[in-house]
XYZ file of C-alpha atoms in Angstrom:
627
model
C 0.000 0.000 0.000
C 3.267 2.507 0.796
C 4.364 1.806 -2.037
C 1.514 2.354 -4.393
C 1.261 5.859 -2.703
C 4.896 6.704 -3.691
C 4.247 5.849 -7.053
C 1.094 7.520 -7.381
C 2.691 11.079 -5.931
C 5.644 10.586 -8.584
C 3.245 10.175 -11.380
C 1.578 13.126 -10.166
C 4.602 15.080 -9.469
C 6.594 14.621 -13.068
C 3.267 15.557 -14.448
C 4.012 19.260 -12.841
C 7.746 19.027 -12.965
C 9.771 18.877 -16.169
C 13.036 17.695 -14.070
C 11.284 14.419 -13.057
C 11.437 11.500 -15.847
C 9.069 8.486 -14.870
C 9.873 5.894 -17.560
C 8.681 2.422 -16.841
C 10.134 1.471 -13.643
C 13.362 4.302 -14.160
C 12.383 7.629 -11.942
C 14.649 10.532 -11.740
C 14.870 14.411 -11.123
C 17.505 17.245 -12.278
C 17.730 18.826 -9.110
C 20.252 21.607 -9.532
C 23.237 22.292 -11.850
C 25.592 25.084 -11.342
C 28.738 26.688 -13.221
C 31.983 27.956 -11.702
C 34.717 29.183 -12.905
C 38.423 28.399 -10.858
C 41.119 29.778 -9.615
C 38.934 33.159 -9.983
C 36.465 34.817 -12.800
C 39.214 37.934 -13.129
C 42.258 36.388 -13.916
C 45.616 37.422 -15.494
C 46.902 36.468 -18.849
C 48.532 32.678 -18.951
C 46.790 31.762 -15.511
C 45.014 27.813 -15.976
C 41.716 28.460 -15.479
C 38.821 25.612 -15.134
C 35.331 25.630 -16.028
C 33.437 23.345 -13.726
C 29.974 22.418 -14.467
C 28.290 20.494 -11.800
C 24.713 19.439 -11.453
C 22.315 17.467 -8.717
C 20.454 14.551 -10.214
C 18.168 12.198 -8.179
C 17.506 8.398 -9.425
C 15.333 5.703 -8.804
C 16.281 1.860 -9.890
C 19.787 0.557 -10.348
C 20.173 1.372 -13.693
C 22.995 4.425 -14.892
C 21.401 7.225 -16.297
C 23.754 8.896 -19.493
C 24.186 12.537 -19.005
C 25.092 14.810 -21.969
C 26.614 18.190 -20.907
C 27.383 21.187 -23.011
C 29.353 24.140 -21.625
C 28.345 27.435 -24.309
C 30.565 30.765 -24.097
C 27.613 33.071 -25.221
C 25.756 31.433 -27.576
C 28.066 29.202 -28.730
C 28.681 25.516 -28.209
C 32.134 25.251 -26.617
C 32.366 21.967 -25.320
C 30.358 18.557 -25.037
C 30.941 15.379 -23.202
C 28.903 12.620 -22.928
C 29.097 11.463 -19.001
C 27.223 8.182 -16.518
C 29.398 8.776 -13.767
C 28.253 12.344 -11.168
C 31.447 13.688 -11.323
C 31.804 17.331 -11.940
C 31.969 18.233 -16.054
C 35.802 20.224 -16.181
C 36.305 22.575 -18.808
C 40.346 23.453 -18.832
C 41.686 26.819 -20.340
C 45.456 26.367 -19.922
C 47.429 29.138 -20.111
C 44.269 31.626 -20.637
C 44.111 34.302 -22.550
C 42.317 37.691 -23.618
C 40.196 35.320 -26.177
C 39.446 33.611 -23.755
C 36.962 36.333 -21.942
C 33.354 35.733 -21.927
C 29.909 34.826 -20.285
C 30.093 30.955 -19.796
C 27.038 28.407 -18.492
C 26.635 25.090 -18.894
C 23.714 22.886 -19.888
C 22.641 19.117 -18.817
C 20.346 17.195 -21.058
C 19.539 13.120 -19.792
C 17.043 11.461 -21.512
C 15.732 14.646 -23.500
C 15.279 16.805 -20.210
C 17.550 19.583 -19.812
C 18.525 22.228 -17.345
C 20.554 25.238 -17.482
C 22.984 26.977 -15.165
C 23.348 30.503 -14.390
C 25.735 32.406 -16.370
C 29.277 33.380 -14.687
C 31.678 36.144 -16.740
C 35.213 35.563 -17.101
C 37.734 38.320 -17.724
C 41.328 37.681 -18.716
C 43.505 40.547 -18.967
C 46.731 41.411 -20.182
C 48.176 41.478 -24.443
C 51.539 40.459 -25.614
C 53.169 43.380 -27.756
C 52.733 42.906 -31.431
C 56.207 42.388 -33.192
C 56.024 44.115 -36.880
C 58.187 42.384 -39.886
C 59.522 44.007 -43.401
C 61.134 41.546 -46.179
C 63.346 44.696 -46.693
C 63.623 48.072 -46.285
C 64.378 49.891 -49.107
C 62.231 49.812 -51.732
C 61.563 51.576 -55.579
C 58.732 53.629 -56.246
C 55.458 51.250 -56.552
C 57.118 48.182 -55.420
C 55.224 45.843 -53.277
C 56.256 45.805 -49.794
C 55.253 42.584 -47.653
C 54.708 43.446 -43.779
C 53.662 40.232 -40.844
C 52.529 41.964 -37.552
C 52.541 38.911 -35.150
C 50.585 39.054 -31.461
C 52.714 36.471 -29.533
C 50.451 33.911 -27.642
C 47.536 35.242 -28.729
C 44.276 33.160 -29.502
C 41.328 34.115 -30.909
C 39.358 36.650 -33.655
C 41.872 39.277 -33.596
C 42.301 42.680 -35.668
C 45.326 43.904 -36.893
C 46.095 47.379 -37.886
C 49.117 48.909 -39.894
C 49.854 52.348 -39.423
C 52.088 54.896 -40.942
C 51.637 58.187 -38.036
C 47.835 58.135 -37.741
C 46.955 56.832 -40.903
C 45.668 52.924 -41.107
C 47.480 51.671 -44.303
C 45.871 48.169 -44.271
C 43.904 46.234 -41.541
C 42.494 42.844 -41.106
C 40.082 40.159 -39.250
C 42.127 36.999 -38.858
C 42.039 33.675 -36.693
C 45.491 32.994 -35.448
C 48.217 35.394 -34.107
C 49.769 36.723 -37.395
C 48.896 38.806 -39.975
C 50.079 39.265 -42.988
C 49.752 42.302 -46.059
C 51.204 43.471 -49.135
C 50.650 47.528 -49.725
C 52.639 50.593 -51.597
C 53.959 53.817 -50.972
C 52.533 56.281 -53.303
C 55.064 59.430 -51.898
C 59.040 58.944 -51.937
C 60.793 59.187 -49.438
C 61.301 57.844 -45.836
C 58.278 56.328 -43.981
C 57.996 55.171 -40.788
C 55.071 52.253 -39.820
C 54.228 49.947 -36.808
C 51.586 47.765 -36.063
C 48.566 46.805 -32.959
C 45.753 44.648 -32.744
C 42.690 44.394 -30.895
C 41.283 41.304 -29.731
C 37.593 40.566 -29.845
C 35.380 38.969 -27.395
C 32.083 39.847 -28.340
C 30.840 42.051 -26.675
C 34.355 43.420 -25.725
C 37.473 44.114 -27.289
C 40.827 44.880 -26.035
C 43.196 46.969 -27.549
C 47.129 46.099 -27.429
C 50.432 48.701 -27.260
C 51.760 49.852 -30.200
C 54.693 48.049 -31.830
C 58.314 48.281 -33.068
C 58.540 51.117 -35.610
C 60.373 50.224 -38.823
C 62.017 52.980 -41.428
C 61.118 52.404 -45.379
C 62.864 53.908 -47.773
C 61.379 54.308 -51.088
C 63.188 55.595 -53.970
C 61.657 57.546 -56.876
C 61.552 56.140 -60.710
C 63.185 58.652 -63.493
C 60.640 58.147 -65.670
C 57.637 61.061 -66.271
C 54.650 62.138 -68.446
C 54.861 64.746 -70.678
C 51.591 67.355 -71.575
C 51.607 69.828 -74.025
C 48.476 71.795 -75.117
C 48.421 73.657 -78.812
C 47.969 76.460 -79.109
C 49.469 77.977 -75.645
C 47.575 80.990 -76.185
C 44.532 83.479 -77.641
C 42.015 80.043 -77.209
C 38.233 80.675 -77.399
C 34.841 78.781 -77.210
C 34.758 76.965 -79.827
C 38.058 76.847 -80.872
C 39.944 72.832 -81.159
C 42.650 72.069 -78.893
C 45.243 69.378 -79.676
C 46.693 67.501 -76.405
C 49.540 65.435 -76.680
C 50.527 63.341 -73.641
C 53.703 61.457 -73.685
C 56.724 59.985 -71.725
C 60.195 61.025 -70.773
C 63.174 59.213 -69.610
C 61.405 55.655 -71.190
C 63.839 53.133 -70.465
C 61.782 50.071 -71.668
C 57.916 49.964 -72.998
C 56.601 46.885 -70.687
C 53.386 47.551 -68.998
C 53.175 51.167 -69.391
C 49.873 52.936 -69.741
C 48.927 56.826 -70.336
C 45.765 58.219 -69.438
C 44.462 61.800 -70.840
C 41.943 63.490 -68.793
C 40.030 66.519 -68.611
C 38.819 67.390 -64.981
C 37.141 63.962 -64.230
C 36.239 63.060 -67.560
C 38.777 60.395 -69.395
C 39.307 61.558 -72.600
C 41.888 59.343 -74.155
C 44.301 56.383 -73.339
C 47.044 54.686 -74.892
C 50.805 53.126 -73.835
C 53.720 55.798 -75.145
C 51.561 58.211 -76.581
C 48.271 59.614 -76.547
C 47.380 62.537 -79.117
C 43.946 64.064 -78.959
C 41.592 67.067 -80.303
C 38.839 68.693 -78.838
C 37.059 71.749 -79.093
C 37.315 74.513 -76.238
C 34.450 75.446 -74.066
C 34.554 78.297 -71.107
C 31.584 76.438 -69.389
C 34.084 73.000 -69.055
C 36.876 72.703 -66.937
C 40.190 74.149 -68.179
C 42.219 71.685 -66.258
C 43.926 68.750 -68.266
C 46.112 66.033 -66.995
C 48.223 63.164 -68.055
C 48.661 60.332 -66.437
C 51.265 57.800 -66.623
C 50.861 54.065 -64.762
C 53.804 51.998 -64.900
C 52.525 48.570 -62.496
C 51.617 49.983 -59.672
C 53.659 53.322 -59.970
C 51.385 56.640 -60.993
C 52.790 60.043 -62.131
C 50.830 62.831 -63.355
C 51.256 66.253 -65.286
C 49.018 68.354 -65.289
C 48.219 71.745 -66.936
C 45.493 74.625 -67.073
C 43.828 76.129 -70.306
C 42.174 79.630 -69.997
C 39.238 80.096 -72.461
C 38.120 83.282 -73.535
C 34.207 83.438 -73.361
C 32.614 84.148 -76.502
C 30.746 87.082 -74.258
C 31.898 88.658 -71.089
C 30.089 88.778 -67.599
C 27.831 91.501 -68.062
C 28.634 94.929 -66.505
C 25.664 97.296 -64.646
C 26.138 100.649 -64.410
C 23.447 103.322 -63.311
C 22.552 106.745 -65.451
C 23.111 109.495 -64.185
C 26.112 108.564 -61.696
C 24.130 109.234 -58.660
C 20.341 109.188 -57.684
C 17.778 110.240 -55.004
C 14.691 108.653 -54.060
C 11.997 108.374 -56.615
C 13.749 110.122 -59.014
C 14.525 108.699 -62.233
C 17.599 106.254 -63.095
C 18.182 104.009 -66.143
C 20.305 100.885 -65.499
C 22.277 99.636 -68.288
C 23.416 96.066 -68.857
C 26.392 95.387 -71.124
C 28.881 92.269 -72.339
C 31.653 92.253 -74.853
C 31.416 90.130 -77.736
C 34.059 88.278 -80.272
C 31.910 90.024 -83.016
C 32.904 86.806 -85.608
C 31.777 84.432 -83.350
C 28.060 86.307 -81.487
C 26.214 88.557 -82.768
C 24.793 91.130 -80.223
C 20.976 90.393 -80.918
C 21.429 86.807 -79.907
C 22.001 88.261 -76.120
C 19.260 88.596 -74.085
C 19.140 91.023 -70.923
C 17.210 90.718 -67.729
C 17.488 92.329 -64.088
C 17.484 89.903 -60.611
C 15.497 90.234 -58.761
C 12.341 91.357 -60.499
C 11.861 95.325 -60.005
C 9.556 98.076 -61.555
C 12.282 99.027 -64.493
C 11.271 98.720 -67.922
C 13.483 97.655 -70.347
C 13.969 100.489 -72.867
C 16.341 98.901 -75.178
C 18.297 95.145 -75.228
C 20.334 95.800 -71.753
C 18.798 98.977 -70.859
C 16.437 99.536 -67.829
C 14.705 102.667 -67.055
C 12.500 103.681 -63.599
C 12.305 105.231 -60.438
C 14.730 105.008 -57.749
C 13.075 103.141 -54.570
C 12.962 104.414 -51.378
C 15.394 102.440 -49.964
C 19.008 100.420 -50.622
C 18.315 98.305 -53.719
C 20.277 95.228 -55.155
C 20.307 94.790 -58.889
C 22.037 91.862 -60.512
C 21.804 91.862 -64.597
C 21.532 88.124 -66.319
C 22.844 88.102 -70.038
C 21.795 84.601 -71.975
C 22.474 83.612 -75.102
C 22.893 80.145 -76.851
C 22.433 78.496 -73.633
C 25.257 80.183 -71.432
C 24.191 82.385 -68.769
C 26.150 85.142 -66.960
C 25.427 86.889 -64.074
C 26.945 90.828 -63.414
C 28.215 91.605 -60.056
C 25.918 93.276 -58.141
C 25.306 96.844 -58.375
C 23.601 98.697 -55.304
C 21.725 101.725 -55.803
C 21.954 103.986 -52.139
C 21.522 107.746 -51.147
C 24.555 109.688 -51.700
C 26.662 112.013 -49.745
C 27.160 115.468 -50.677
C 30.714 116.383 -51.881
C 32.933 118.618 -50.174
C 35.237 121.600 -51.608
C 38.107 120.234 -53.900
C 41.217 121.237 -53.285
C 43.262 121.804 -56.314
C 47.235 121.389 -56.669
C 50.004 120.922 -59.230
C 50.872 116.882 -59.849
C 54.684 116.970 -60.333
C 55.975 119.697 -61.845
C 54.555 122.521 -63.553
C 56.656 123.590 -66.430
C 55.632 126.402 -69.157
C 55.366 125.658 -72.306
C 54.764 121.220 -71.452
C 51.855 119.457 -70.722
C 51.437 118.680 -66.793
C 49.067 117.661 -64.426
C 46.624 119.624 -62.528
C 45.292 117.245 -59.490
C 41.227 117.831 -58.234
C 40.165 115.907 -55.221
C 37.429 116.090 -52.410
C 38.339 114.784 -48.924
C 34.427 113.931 -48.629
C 31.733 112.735 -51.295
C 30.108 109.695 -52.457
C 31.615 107.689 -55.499
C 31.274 108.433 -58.440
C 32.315 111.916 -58.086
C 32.729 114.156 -61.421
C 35.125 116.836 -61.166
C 35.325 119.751 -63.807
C 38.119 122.176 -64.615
C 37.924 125.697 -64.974
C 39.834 128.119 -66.440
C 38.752 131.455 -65.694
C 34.893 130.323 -65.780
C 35.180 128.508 -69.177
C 35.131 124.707 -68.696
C 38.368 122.778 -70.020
C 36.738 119.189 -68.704
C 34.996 116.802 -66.938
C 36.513 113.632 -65.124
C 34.379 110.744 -62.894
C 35.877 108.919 -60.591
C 34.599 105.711 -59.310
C 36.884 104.719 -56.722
C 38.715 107.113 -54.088
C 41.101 108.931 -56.283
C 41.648 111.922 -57.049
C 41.204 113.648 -60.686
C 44.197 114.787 -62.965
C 43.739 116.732 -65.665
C 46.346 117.820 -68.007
C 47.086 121.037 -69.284
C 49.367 123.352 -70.968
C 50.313 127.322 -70.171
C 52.328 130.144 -71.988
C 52.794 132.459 -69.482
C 53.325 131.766 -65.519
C 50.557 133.727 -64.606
C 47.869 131.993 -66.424
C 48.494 129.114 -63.517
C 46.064 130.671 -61.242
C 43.458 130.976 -63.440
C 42.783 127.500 -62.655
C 39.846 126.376 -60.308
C 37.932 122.883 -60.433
C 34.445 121.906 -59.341
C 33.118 118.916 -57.730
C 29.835 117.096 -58.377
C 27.758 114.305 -57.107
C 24.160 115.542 -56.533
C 22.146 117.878 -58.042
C 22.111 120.140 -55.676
C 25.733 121.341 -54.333
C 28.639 122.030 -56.949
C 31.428 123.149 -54.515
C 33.787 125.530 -56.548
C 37.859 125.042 -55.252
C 39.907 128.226 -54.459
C 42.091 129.418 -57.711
C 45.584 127.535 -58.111
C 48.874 128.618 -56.856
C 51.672 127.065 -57.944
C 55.634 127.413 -58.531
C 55.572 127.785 -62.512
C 59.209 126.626 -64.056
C 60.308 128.699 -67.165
C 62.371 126.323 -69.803
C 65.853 127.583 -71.037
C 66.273 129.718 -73.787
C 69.079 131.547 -75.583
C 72.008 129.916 -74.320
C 75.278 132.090 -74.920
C 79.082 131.244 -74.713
C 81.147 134.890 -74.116
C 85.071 134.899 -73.704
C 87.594 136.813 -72.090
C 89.480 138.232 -73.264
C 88.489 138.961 -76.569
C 89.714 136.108 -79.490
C 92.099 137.969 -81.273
C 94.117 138.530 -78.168
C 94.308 135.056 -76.336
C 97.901 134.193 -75.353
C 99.873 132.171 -73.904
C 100.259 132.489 -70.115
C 96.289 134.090 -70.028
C 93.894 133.906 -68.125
C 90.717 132.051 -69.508
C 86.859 132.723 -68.751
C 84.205 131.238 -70.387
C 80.830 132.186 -69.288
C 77.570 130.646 -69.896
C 74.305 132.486 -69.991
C 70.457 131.957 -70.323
C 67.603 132.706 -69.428
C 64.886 130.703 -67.692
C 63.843 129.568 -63.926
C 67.142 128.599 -61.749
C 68.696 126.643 -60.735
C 70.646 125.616 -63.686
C 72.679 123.334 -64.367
C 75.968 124.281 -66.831
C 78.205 122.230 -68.829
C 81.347 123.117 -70.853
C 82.472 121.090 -73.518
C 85.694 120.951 -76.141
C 84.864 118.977 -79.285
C 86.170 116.017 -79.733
C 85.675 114.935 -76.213
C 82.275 113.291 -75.412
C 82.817 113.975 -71.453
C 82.574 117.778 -70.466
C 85.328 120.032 -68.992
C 83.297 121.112 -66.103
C 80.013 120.785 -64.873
C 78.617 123.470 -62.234
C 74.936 123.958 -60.621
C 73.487 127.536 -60.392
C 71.323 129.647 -58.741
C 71.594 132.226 -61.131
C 71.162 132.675 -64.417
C 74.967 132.655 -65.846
C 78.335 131.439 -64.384
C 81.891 130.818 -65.821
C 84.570 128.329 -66.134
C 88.040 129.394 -66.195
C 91.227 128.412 -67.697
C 94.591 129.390 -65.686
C 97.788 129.785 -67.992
C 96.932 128.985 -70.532
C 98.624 126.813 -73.769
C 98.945 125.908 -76.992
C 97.002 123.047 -76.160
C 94.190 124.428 -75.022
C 93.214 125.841 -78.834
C 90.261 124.500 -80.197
C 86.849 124.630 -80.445
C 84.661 125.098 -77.032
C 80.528 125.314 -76.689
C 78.233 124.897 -73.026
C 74.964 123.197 -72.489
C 72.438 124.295 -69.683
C 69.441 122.286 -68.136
C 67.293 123.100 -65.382
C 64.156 121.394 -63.976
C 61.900 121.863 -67.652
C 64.530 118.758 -68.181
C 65.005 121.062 -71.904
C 69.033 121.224 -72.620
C 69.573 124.385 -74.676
C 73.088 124.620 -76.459
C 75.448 127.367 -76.911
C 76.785 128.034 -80.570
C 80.795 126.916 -80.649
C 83.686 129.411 -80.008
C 86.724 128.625 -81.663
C 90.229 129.478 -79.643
C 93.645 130.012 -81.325
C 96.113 130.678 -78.366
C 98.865 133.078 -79.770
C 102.415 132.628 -78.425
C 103.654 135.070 -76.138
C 105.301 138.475 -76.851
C 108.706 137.747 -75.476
C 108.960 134.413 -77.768
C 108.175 136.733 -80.461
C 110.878 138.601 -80.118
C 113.356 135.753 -79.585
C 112.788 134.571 -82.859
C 112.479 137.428 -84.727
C 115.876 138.222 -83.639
C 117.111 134.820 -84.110
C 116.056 135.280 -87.851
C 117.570 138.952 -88.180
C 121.231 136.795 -86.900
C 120.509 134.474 -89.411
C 119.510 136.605 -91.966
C 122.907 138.233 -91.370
C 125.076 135.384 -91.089
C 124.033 134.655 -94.918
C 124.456 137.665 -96.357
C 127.916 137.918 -94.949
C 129.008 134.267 -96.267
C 127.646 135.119 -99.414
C 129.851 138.512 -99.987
C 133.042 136.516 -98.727
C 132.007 133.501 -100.911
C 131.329 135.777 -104.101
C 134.959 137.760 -102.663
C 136.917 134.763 -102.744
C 135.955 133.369 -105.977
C 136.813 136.946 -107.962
C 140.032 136.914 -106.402
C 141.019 133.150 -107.870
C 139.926 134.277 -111.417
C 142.182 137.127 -111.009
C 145.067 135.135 -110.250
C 144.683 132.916 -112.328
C 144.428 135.368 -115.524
C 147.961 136.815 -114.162
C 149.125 133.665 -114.553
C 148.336 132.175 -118.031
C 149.803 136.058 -119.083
């Protein structure tokens, strides 16, 4: 009877209790299972750790029951063991590492009942420093360069990175401890790169050190592309361009390739030489490049073509130069055209934004100022292009204050110079109009803050403050400037060369003056010259009108021919006429040989009486004789 009551309340119970199996005359309950994780869950890298899974059954009969225990790391199946003995299931994790991290339980399944233990998190800590690898280091430009960052010990999903500075050259998910990569340099030069990894434990990840940093050398290749662009110059819309692209410093053909390119847009290829034609548009870009590929080695040249539109951006000016509220303005819109290539009715004119102008002619607005600042923006089309003017602002102006008037430079009579008319306050434009006397002369705007030059010419030195200038940029104040005074500068004329003392009686031993004179505005600045010599004698600055240069004891050698130039600040050189100079030789020499000539004179007429004496006086004899 007992025993029909157990058996009864186990029937009952395993009806209520998956953990209970009642299967024939085998009973038996999964009491408990738990999951622990030894020496510790925080544990240091190479520490043997052991994952114990250990569970509670209860049995009835004699007969073993088969347990089948899985131990998961997350949702993954780690281990499985197949067990009809109670002993604890041991998972061992010798010489642990940071792979090894993760939420563990374990999971007991006999006879198609299963339980579950509570999770328990391990943590291993601690990375080996990555070790990075070269085949070489020194390579040519494009080569391929082989690199093997290794994490000693490491286990795991692990990735690596390979840096040059901050920048990630190449990185990579990989299963084991190594990793290995092939890359280029695209610069020349020296280049320094190391390698770390980070090791994944979903969800964590732990990030190593940095490793050993290794120099690369890379070494440039002699060979280059060549661009040239006909014509250089003068191109416009329309016009066709030939592009040649080509190589220099080709040592041998093999896998070469050229690429021609305008902005983004490929335009022609080839493997020495690429020639090409297109025709010239402002509206593309002007940029052009060639670019040679040798392997894995890229060099480019590169040039920029300017265009010249076939019409400019338009240009808005306002009529007259400046307005007032509601009175009327006319706006006037205006490109230049290559005449042979647009004609000026194909261009069509409109304002931005919309406004109550009216268009009076192609380009030209008329209306009434607004009552406030305005922005006007003029849009010329034609054949599809469309050009936008800068924009012109239309704005009360401020009334202009009273010129002042001076001389620019230099005023000389007799030359062209520069009268200069400016306000210290006005708004732009401003026109400015000379007077002389009350007549008119001219009118000059100015657009920007400058002043006004105006160039005249004069006769006489007083006619210089006749001058006055006006100022204008409303309609209702025309300040008049005070007259002009000014230094006027009087040009040389009538340069003469005098001499003392008088030609006729220059000798030697005098005293020489030669004096300059003119007339015009000193100073002045004399030279003397002798002809035949292309430097002067003397050269003198005066404050006066005339001055001399003078000879001391003078010689035979000074005779010849003498003239002076004269320049003052009229920058005019006037010349004298030349003076021709015979020195004379001194009285006393005169005399010396005169009487030198009266001895000789003398000496010959007495040789000749004794000569003519003493041939009588043989004939004589001999006549006595032959008697």
């Amino acid at each position: 009877m007992g025993l029909l009551l157990l058996l009864t309340s186990t029937l009952l119970s395993s009806y209520f209790h998956p953990g209970i199996m009642v299967d024939a005359q085998r009973i038996f309950t999964i009491r408990d299972i738990t999951l622990s994780i030894e020496p510790s869950t925080d544990v240091v890298r190479g520490t043997n750790v052991t994952v114990r899974c250990k569970a509670i059954v209860s049995s009835f009969g004699q007969e073993v029951l088969s347990r089948e225990y899985t131990i998961y790391k997350g949702n993954n199946k780690v281990y499985t063991k197949n067990s009809s003995t109670s002993e604890d299931l041991l998972y061992p994790l010798p010489d642990a590492r940071v792979s090894n991290t993760g939420k563990y339980h374990c999971r007991i399944n006999i006879k198609g009942e299963e339980m579950n233990s509570r999770v328990e998190k391990l943590t291993v800590t601690g990375l080996s420093k990555p070790v990075l690898h070269l085949d070489k280091d020194v390579f040519s430009e494009g080569e391929e360069i082989m690199a093997t960052c290794t994490a000693p010990g490491e286990t795991g999903s692990i990735f690596f990175y390979l840096h040059e500075g901050n920048n990630v050259l190449r990185e990579g998910l990989v299963n084991t401890n190594h990793f290995e990569t092939k890359f280029r340099f695209s610069r020349v030069g020296i280049h320094g790169i190391h390698c770390k990894y980070t090791v994944i434990t979903m969800p964590d990840s732990f990030m190593s050190n940095e490793s050993n940093i290794l120099s690369v050398s890379v070494e440039e290749l002699s060979i280059k592309p060549v661009l040239e662009i006909f014509p250089q110059t003068k191109i416009y819309e329309g016009d066709p361009l030939n592009i040649l692209c080509t190589i220099r410093n080709l040592a041998r053909p093999d896998n070469i390739h050229l690429y021609l390119s305008q902005g983004i847009k490929l335009l022609s290829s080839g493997n020495t030489k690429v020639n090409h034609s297109i025709v010239a548009l402002a509206s593309e870009p002007g940029d052009f490049e060639c670019r040679l590929e040798m392997g894995n080695v890229a060099k480019v040249a590169a040039k920029t073509v300017l265009v010249t539109e076939l019409f400019s951006v338009p240009t808005l000016t306002m009529s007259p130069a400046e307005v007032f509220q509601k009175e009327r303005m006319t706006l006037t819109c205006k490109s230049e055209i290559a005449s042979e290539r647009l004609n000026r009715g194909e261009l069509i004119y409109t304002l931005e934004p919309d406004s109550p102008l009216t268009p009076l002619a192609p380009g030209v607005f008329s209306g009434k100022a607004l009552l406030y600042d305005f922005n006007y923006t003029c849009v010329a089309k034609a054949k599809g292009i469309v050009k936008r003017s800068e924009t012109l602002t239309v704005c009360p102006k401020i009334s202009v204050s009273t010129p002042k008037i001076s001389v620019e430079g230099k005023a000389v009579l007799g030359q062209p110079f520069k009268i200069r008319c400016q306000s210290d306050v006005g708004s732009l434009p401003i026109n400015y109009t000379l007077l002389k006397g009350y007549d008119q002369l001219g009118t000059i705007s100015v657009r920007l803050p400058q002043p006004a030059l105006f160039t005249v010419t004069i006769t006489k030195p007083e006619e210089i403050k006749e001058y006055m200038c006006e100022a204008k940029n409303n309609h209702k104040n025309a300040p008049l400037s005070q007259r002009l005074n000014a230094t006027v500068i009087e040009p040389l004329m009538g340069l003469t060369l005098t001499v003392t003392p008088h030609l006729p009686e220059i000798s030697e031993g005098d005293h020489l003056y030669l004096i300059c004179g003119t007339k015009g505005t000193p100073p002045v600045t004399f030279k003397w010259y002798r002809v035949g010599k292309e430097q002067p004698l003397h050269t003198t600055t005066s404050e006066k009108n005339n001055t001399d240069y003078q000879v001391p004891n003078l010689s035979k050698a000074h005779s010849g021919t003498y003239y002076c130039e004269a320049v003052n600040h009229a920058n005019n050189i006037v010349r004298s006429e030349e003076v021709t100079i015979e020195v004379r030789l001194a009285l006393w020499k005169k005399a010396v040989i005169g009487g030198v000539c009266l001895l000789v004179v003398s000496v010959l007429v007495v040789g000749s009486v004794l000569y003519f004496r003493s041939k009588r006086g043989k004939r004589e004899a001999a006549a006595e004789l032959s008697v």
